[in-house]
mmCIF file of C-alpha atoms in Angstrom:
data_model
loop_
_atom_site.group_PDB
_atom_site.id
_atom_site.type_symbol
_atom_site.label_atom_id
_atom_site.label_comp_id
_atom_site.label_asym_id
_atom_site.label_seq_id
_atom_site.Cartn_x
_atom_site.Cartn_y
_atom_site.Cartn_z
ATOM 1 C CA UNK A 2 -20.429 -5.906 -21.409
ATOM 2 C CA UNK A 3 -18.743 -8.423 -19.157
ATOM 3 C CA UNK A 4 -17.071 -9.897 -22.631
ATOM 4 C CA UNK A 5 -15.781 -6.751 -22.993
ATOM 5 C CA UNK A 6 -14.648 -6.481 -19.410
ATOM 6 C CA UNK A 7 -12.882 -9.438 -19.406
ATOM 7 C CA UNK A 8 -11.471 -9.095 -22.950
ATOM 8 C CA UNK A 9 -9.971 -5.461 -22.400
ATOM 9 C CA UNK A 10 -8.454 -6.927 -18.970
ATOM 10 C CA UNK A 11 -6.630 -9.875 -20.814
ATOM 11 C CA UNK A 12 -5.397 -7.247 -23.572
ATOM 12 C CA UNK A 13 -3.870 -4.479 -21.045
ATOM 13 C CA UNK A 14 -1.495 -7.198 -19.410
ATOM 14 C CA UNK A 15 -0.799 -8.103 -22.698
ATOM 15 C CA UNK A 16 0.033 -4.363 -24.183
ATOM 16 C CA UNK A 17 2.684 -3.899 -26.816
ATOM 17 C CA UNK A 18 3.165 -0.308 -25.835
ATOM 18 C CA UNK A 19 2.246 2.418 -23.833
ATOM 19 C CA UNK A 20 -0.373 3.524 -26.350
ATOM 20 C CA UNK A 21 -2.336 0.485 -26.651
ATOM 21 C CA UNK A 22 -2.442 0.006 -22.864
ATOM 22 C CA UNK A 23 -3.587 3.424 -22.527
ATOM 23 C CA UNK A 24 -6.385 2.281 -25.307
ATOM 24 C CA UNK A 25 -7.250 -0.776 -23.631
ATOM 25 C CA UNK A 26 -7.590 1.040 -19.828
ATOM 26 C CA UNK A 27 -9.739 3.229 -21.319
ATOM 27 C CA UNK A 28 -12.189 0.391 -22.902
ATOM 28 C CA UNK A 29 -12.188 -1.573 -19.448
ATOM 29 C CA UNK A 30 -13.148 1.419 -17.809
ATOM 30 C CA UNK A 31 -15.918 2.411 -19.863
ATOM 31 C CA UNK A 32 -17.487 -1.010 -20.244
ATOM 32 C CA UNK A 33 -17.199 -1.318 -16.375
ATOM 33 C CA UNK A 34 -19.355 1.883 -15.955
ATOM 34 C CA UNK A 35 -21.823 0.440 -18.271
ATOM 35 C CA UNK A 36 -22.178 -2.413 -16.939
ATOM 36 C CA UNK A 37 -22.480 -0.976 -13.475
ATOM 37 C CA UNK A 38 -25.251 1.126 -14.877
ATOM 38 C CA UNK A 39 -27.283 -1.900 -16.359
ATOM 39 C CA UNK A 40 -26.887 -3.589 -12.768
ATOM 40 C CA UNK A 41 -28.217 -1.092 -10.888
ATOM 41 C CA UNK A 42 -31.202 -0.626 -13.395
ATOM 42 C CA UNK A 43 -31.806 -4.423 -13.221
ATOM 43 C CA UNK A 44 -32.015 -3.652 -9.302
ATOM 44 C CA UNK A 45 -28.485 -5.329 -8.389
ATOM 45 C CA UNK A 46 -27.353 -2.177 -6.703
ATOM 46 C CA UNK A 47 -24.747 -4.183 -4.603
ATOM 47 C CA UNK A 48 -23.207 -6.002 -8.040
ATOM 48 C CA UNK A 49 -23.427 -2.451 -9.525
ATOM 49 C CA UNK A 50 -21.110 -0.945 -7.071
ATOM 50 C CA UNK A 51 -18.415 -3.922 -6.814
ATOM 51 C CA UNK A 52 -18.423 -3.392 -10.711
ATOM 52 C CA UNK A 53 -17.951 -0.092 -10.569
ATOM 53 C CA UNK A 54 -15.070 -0.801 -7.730
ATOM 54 C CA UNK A 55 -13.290 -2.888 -10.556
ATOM 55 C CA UNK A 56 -12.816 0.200 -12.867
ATOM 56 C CA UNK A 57 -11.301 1.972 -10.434
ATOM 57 C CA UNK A 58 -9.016 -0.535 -8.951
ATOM 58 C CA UNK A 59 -7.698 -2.310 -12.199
ATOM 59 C CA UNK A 60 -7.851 0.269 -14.571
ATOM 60 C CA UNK A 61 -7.175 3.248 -12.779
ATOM 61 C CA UNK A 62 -9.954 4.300 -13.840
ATOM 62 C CA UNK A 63 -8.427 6.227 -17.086
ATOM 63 C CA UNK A 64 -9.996 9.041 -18.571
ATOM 64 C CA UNK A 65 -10.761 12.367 -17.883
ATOM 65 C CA UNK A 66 -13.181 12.989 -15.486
ATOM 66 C CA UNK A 67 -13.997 9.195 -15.226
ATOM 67 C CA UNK A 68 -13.336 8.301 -11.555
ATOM 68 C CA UNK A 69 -15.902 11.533 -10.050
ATOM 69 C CA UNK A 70 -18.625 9.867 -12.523
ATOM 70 C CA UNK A 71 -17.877 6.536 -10.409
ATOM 71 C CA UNK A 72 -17.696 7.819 -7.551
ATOM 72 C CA UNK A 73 -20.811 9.633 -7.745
ATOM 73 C CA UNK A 74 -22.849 6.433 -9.451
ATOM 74 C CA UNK A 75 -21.621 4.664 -6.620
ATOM 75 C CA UNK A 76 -22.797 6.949 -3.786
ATOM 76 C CA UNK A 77 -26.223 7.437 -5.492
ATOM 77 C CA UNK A 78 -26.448 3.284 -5.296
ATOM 78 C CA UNK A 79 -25.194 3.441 -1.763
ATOM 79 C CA UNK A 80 -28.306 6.024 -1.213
ATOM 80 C CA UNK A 81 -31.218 4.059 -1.952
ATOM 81 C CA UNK A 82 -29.847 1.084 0.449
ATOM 82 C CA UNK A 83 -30.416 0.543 4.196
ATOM 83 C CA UNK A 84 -27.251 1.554 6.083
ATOM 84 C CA UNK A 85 -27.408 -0.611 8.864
ATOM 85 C CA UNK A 86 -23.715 -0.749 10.193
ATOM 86 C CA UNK A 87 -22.447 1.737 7.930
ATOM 87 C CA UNK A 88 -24.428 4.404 9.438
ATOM 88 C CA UNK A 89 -21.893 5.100 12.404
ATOM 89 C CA UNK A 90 -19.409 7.840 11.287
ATOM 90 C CA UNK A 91 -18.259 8.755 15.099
ATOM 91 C CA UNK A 92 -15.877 6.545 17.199
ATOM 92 C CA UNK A 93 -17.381 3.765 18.624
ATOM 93 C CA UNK A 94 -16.816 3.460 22.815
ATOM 94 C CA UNK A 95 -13.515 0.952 22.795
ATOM 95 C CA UNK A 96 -14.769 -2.428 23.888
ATOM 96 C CA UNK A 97 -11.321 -4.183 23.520
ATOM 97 C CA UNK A 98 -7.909 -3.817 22.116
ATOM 98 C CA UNK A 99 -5.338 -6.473 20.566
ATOM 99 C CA UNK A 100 -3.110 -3.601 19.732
ATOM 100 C CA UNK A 101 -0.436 -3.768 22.019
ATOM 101 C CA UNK A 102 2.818 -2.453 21.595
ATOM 102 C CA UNK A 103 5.159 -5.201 21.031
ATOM 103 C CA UNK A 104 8.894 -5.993 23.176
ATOM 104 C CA UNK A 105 10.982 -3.120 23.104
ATOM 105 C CA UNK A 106 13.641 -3.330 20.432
ATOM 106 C CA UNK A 107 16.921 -1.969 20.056
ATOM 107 C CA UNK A 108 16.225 0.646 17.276
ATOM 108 C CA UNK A 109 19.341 1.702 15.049
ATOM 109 C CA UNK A 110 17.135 3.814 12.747
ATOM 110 C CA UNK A 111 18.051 7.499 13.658
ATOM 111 C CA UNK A 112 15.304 9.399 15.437
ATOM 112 C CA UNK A 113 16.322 12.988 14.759
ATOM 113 C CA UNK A 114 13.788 16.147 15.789
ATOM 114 C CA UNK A 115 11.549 17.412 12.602
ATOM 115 C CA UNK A 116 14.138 18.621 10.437
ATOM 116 C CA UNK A 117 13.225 22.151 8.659
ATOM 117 C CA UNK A 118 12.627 22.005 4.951
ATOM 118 C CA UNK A 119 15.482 23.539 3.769
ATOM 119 C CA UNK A 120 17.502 21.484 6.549
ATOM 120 C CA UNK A 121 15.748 17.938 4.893
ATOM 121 C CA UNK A 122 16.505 19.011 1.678
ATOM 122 C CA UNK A 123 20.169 19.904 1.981
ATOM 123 C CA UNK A 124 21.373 17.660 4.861
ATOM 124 C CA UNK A 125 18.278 14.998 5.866
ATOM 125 C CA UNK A 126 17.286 13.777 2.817
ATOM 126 C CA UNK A 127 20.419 11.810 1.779
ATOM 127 C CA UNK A 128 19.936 8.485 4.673
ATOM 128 C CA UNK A 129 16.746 6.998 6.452
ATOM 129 C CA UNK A 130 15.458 8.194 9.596
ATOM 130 C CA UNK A 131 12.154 8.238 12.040
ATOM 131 C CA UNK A 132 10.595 11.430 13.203
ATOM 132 C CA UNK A 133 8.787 9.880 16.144
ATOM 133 C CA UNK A 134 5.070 11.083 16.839
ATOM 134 C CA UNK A 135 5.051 13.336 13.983
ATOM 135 C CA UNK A 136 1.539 12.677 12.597
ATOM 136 C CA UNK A 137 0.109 12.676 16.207
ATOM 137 C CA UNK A 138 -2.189 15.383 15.327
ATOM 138 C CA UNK A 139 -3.712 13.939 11.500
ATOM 139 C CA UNK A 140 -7.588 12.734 11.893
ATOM 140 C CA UNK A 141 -6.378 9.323 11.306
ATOM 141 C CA UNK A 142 -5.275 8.727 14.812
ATOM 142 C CA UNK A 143 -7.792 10.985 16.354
ATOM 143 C CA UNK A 144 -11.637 11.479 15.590
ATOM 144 C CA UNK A 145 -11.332 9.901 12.631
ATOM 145 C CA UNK A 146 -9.545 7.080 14.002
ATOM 146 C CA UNK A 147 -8.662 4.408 11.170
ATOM 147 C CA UNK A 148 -8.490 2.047 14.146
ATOM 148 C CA UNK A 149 -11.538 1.964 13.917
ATOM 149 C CA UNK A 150 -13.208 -0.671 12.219
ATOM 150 C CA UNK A 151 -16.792 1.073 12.353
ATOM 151 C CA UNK A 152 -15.430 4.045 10.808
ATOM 152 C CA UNK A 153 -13.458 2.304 8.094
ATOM 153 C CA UNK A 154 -16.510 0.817 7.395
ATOM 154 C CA UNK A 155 -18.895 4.280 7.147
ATOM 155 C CA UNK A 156 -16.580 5.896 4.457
ATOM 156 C CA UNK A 157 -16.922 3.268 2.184
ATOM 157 C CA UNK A 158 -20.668 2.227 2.393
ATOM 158 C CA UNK A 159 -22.060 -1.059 1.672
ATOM 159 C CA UNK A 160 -21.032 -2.816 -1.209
ATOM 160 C CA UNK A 161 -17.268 -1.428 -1.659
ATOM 161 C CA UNK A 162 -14.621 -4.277 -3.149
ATOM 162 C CA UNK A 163 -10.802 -4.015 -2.382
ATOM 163 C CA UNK A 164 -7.583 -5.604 -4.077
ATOM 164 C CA UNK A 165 -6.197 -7.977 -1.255
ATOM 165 C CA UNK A 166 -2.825 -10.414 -1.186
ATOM 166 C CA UNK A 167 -3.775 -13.664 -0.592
ATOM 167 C CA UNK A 168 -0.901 -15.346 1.329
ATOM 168 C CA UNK A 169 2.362 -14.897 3.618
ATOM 169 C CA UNK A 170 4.541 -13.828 1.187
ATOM 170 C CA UNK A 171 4.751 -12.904 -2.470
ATOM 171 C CA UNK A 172 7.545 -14.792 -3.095
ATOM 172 C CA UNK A 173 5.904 -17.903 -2.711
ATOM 173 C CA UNK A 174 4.139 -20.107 -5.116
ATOM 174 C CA UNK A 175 1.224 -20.797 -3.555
ATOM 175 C CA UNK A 176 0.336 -16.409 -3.028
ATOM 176 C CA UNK A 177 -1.845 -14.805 -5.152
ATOM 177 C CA UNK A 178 -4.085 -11.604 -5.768
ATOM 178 C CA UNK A 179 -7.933 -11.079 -5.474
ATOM 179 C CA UNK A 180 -10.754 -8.455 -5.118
ATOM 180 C CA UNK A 181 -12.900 -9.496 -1.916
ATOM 181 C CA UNK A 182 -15.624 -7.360 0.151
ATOM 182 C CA UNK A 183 -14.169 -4.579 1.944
ATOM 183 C CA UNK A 184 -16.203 -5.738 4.747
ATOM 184 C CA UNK A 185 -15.318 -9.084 4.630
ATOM 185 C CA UNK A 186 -11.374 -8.078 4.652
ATOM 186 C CA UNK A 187 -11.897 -5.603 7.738
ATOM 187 C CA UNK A 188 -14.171 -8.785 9.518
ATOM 188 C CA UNK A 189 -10.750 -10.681 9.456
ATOM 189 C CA UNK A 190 -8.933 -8.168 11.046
ATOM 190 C CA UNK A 191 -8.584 -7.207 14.918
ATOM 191 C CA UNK A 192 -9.774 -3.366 15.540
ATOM 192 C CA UNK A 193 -9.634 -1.854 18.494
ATOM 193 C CA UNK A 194 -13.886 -2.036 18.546
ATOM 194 C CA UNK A 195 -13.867 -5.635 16.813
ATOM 195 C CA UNK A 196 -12.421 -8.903 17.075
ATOM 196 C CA UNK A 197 -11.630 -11.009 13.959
ATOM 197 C CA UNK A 198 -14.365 -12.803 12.347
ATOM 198 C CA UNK A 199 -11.607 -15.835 12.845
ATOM 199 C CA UNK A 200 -12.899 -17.130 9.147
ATOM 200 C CA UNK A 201 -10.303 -17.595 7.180
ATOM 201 C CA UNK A 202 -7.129 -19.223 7.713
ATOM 202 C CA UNK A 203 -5.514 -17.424 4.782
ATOM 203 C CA UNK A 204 -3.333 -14.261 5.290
ATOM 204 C CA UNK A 205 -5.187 -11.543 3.818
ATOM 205 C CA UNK A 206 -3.099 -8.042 3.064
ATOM 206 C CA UNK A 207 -4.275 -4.776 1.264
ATOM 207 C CA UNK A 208 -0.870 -3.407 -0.316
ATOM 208 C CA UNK A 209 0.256 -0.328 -1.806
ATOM 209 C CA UNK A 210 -3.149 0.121 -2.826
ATOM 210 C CA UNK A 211 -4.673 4.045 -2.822
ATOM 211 C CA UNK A 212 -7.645 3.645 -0.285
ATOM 212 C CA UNK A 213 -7.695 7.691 -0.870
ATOM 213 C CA UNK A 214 -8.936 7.057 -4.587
ATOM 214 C CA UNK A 215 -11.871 4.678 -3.598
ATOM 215 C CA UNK A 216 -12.752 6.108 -0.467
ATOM 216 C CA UNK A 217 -11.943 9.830 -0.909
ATOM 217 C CA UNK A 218 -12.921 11.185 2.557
ATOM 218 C CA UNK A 219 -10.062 9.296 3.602
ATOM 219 C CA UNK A 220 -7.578 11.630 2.332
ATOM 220 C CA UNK A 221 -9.280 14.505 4.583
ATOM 221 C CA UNK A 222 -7.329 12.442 7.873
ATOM 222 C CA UNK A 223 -4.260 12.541 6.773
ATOM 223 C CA UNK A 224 -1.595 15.457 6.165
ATOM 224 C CA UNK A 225 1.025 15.454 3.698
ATOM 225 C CA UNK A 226 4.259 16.583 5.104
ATOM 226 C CA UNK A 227 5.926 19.424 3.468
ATOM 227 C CA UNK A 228 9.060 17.369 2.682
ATOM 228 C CA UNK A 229 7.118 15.615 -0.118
ATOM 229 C CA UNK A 230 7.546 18.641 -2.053
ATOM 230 C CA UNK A 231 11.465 19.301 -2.195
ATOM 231 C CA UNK A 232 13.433 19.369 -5.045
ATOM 232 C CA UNK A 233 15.849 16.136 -4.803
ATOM 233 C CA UNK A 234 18.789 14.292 -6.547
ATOM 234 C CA UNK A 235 19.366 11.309 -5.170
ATOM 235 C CA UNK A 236 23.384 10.470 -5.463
ATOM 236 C CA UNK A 237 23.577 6.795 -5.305
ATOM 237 C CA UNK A 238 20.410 6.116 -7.391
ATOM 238 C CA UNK A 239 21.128 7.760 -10.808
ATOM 239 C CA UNK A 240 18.204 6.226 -12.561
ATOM 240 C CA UNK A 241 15.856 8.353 -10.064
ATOM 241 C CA UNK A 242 12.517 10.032 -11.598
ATOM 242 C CA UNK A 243 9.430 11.372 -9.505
ATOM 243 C CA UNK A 244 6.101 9.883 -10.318
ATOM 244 C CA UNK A 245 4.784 11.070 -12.904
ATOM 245 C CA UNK A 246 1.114 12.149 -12.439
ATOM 246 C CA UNK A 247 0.269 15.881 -11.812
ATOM 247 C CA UNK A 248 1.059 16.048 -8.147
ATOM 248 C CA UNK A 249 4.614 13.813 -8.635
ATOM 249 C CA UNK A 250 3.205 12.228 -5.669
ATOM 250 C CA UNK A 251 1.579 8.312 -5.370
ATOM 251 C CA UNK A 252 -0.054 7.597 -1.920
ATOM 252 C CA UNK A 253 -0.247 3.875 -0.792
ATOM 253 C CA UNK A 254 -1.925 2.369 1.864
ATOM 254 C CA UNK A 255 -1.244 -0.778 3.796
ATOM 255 C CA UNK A 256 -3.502 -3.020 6.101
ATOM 256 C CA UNK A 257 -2.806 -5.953 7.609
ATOM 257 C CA UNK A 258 -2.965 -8.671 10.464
ATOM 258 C CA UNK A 259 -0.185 -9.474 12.512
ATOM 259 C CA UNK A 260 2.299 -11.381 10.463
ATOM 260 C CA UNK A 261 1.310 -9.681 7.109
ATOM 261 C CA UNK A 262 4.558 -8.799 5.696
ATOM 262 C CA UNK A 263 6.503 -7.480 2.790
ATOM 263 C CA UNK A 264 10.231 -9.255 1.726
ATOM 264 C CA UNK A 265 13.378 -7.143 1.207
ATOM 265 C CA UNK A 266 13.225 -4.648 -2.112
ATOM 266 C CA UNK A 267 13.754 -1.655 -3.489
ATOM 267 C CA UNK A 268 11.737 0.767 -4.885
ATOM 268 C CA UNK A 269 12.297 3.648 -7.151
ATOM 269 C CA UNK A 270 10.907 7.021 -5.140
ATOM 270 C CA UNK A 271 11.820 8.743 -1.895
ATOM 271 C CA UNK A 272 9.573 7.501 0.156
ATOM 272 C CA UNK A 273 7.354 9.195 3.647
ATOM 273 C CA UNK A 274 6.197 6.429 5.272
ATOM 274 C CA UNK A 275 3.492 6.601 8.297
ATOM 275 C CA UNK A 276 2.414 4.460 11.054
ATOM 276 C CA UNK A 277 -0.754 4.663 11.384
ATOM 277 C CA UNK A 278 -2.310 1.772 13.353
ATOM 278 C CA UNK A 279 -0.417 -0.672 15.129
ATOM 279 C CA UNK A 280 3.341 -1.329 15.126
ATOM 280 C CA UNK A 281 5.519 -2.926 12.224
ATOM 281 C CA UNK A 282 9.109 -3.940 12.289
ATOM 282 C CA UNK A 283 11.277 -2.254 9.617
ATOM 283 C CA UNK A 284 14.547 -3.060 8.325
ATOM 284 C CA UNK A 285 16.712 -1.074 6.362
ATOM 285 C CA UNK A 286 19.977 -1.513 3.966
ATOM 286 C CA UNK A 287 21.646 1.085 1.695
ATOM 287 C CA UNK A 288 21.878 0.295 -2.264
ATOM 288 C CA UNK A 289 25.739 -0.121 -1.605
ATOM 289 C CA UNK A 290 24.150 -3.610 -0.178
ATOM 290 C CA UNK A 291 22.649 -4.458 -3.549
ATOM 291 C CA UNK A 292 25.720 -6.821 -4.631
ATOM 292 C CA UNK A 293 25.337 -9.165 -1.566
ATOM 293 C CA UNK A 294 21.157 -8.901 -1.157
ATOM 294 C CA UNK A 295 20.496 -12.338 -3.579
ATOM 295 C CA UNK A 296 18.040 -10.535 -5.749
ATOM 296 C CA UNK A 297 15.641 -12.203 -8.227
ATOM 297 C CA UNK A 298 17.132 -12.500 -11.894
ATOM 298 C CA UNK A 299 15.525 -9.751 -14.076
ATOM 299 C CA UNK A 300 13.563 -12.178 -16.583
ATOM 300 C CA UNK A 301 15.652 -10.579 -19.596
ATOM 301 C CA UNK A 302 18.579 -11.735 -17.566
ATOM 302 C CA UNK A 303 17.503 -15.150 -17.374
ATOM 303 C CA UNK A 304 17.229 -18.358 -19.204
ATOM 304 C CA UNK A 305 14.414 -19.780 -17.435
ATOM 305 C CA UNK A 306 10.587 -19.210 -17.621
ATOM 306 C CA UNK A 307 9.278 -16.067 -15.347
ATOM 307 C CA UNK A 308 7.452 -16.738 -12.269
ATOM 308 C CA UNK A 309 4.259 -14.784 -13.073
ATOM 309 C CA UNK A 310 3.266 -15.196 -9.274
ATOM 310 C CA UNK A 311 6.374 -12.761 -8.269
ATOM 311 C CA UNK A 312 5.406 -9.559 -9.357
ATOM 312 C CA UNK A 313 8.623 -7.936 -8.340
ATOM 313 C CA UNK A 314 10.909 -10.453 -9.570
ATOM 314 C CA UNK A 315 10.299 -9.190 -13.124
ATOM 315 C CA UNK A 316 12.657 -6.145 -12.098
ATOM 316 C CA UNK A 317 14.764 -7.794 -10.088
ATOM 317 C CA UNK A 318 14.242 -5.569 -6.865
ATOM 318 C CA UNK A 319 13.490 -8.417 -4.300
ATOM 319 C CA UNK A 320 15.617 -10.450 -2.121
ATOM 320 C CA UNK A 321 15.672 -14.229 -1.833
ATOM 321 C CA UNK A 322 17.086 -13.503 1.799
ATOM 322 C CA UNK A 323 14.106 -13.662 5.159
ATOM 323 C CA UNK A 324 15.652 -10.646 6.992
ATOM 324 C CA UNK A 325 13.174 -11.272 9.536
ATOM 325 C CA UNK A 326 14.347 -14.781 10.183
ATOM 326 C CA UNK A 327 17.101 -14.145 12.674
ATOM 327 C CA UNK A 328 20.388 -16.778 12.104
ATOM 328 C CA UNK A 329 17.738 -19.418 10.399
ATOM 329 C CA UNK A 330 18.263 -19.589 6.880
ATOM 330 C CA UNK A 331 21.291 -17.859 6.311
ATOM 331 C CA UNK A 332 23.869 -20.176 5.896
ATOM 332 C CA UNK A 333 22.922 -20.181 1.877
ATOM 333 C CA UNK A 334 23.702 -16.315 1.764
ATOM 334 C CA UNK A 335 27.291 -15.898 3.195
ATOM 335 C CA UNK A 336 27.874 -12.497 1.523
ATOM 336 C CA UNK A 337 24.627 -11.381 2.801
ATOM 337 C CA UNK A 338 25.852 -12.082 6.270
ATOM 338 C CA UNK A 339 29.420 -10.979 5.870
ATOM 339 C CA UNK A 340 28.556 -7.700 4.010
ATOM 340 C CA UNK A 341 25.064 -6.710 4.469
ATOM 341 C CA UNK A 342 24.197 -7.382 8.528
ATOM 342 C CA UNK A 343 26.657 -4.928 9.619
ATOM 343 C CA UNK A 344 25.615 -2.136 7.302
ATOM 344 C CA UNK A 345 21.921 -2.561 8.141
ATOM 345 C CA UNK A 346 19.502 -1.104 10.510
ATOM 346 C CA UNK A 347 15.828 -1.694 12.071
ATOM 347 C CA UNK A 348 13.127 -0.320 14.256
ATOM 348 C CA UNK A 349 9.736 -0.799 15.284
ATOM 349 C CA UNK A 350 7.253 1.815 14.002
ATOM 350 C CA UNK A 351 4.833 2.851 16.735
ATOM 351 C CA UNK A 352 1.563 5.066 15.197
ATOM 352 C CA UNK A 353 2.046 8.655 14.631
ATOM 353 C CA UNK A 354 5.720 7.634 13.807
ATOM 354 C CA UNK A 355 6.716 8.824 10.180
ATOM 355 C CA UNK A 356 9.527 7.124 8.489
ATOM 356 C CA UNK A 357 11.808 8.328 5.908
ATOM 357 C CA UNK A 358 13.661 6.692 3.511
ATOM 358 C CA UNK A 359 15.670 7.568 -0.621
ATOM 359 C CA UNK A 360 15.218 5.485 -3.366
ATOM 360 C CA UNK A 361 17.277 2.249 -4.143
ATOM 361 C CA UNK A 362 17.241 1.375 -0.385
ATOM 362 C CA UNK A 363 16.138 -1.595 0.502
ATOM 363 C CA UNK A 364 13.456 -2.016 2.877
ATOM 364 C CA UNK A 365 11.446 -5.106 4.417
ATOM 365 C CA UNK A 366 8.069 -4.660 6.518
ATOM 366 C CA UNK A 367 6.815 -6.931 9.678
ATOM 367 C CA UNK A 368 3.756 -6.036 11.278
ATOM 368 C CA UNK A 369 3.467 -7.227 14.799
ATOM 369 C CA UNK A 370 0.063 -6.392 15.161
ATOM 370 C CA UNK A 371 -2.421 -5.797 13.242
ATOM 371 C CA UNK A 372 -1.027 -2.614 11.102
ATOM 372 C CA UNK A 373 -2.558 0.008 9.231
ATOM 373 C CA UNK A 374 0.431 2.430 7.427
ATOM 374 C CA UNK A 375 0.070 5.169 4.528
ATOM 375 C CA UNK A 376 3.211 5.925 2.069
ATOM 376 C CA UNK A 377 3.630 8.960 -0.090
ATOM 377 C CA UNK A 378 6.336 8.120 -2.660
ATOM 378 C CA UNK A 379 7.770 11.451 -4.207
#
């Protein structure tokens, strides 16, 4: 089985078309429930789970009614094992908290009151803006508190892998990818009930990564805001299309230590993004920026051998430019300076805040502590 893991994984990043990937998905997913089945028979319940954790996370998992089987398998697992620390479901008593709000900054990211939803979608939904507070009342920042370590920790049960970046910034040679321990990865991190384990000296970031699919009960704390669901044409992105599974929504989560951070691009959705832990710096430029933002080359547009360690780069949606690096550094992008500074804006996201933004704007992330957001691209 683990042949046939690691064979179908090879062949779906190597897919001719859309049809053999599809094929492939399938394969991996189905030899990774297998195999999780064998392991847990052979009494490696905790080997079991992380394999089954791989289906879900690489593959998707793909077919129908394949990721409730996993889920299931794994919570049956989870049942025959001692708890111990994954017991707690309440909110631990606050014994300490590193998440203070950082300087004051000037925002120039409008802050308008809720809009209504025929107001958002005629008038709102055109330019970015913040609607301050707005998921104040969601589980996540209440009794279900994602701040939380102890909690985050008792909807997942033991065992539980994640998809982590390893490394400052994706643009850089020496950043990669890996699946570690969700434990391990929430150990590293400063909660408002835990200190970090202080055990690595790598950056470690979960990004836009579904924590909702793994760890369903998850998506019980959160609220998706009506706006997700209006009918829009963006006018300065013409190539626009919404997602296409059932819902036409993808949800993304995103948690990280202070400094974890995400360079300028562009994606293709509208995009509802939420604060939910922590604060993170955002800046913002419209896609009439595009000509002066030094993107990557678009490998067909290029002579020279891809970087296979920049995922993005392959469209060419991410800037060579550190927006968060003040006057250093930008004396190789004049235009950037000349045409792009004056045109952009930035904020700090506090939790509860809800930021919104269209497609083909480009956007960079900076969190400033550690920082725990949700996205719902539409």
């Amino acid at each position: 089985m683990l042949e046939l893991m690691n064979t179908s994984h090879g062949r779906m990043f190597h897919a001719a078309s859309p049809s053999e990937l599809t094929s492939w998905r399938k394969v991996y997913t189905d030899s990774c429930i297998l195999r999780g089945l064998v392991q847990s028979i052979l009494s490696s319940p905790l080997q079991a789970i992380s394999t089954l954790d791989h289906a879900i996370i690489i593959a998707g998992p793909f077919g129908t009614g394949r990721l409730d089987l996993i889920l299931n398998t794994i919570r049956k697992i989870q049942s025959r094992l001692p708890r111990d620390n994954f017991s707690n479901t309440g909110i631990p008593s606050p014994v300490r908290s590193t998440l203070f709000a950082p300087e004051a900054s000037q925002d120039t990211i409008p802050c308008p009151s809720p809009p209504s939803f025929l107001t958002f979608q005629s008038n709102f939904s055109r330019a970015p803006f913040i609607l301050r507070n707005y998921a104040r009342s969601w589980r996540a920042l209440r009794d279900h508190a994602w701040r939380s370590a102890t909690y985050l920790r008792s909807v997942a049960g033991p065992g539980r892998v994640v998809p982590v970046e390893v490394g400052h910034d994706y643009r850089s040679a020496t950043w990669k990818q890996d699946l570690m321990p969700w434990d391990a990865f929430l150990s590293s991190l400063d909660f408002e009930d835990q200190p970090s384990s202080g055990l690595t000296t790598n950056l470690l970031y979960l990004a836009q990564h579904d924590l909702t699919k793994q760890f369903p009960s998850l998506r019980e704390d959160i609220i998706v805001p009506d706006y997700v669901y209006a009918s829009l044409t963006p006018t300065d992105y013409p190539d626009y299309r919404p997602p296409v599974n059932d819902d036409q929504i993808l949800f993304n989560t995103w948690l990280g230590p202070k400094g974890a951070m995400s360079p300028a691009h562009t994606d293709p959705y509208y995009n509802c993004y939420v604060q939910v832990v922590g604060y993170k710096s955002v800046w913002l430029a419209p896609p009439s920026a595009s000509s002066s933002m030094y993107p990557f080359a678009p490998i067909h547009a290029s002579n020279d051998e891809p970087d296979m360690h920049l995922p993005s780069s392959e469209l060419g949606n991410t800037s060579k430019v550190d927006v968060f690096s003040g006057d250093q550094g930008l004396g190789n992008f004049p235009d950037f300076v000349q045409q792009v500074i004056p045109v952009s804006m930035t904020a700090t996201l506090s939790p509860g805040d809800m930021l919104f933004f269209p497609p083909g704007w480009w956007h960079a992330m900076k969190s400033e502590t550690t920082s725990f957001s949700f996205s719902m691209w539409f």
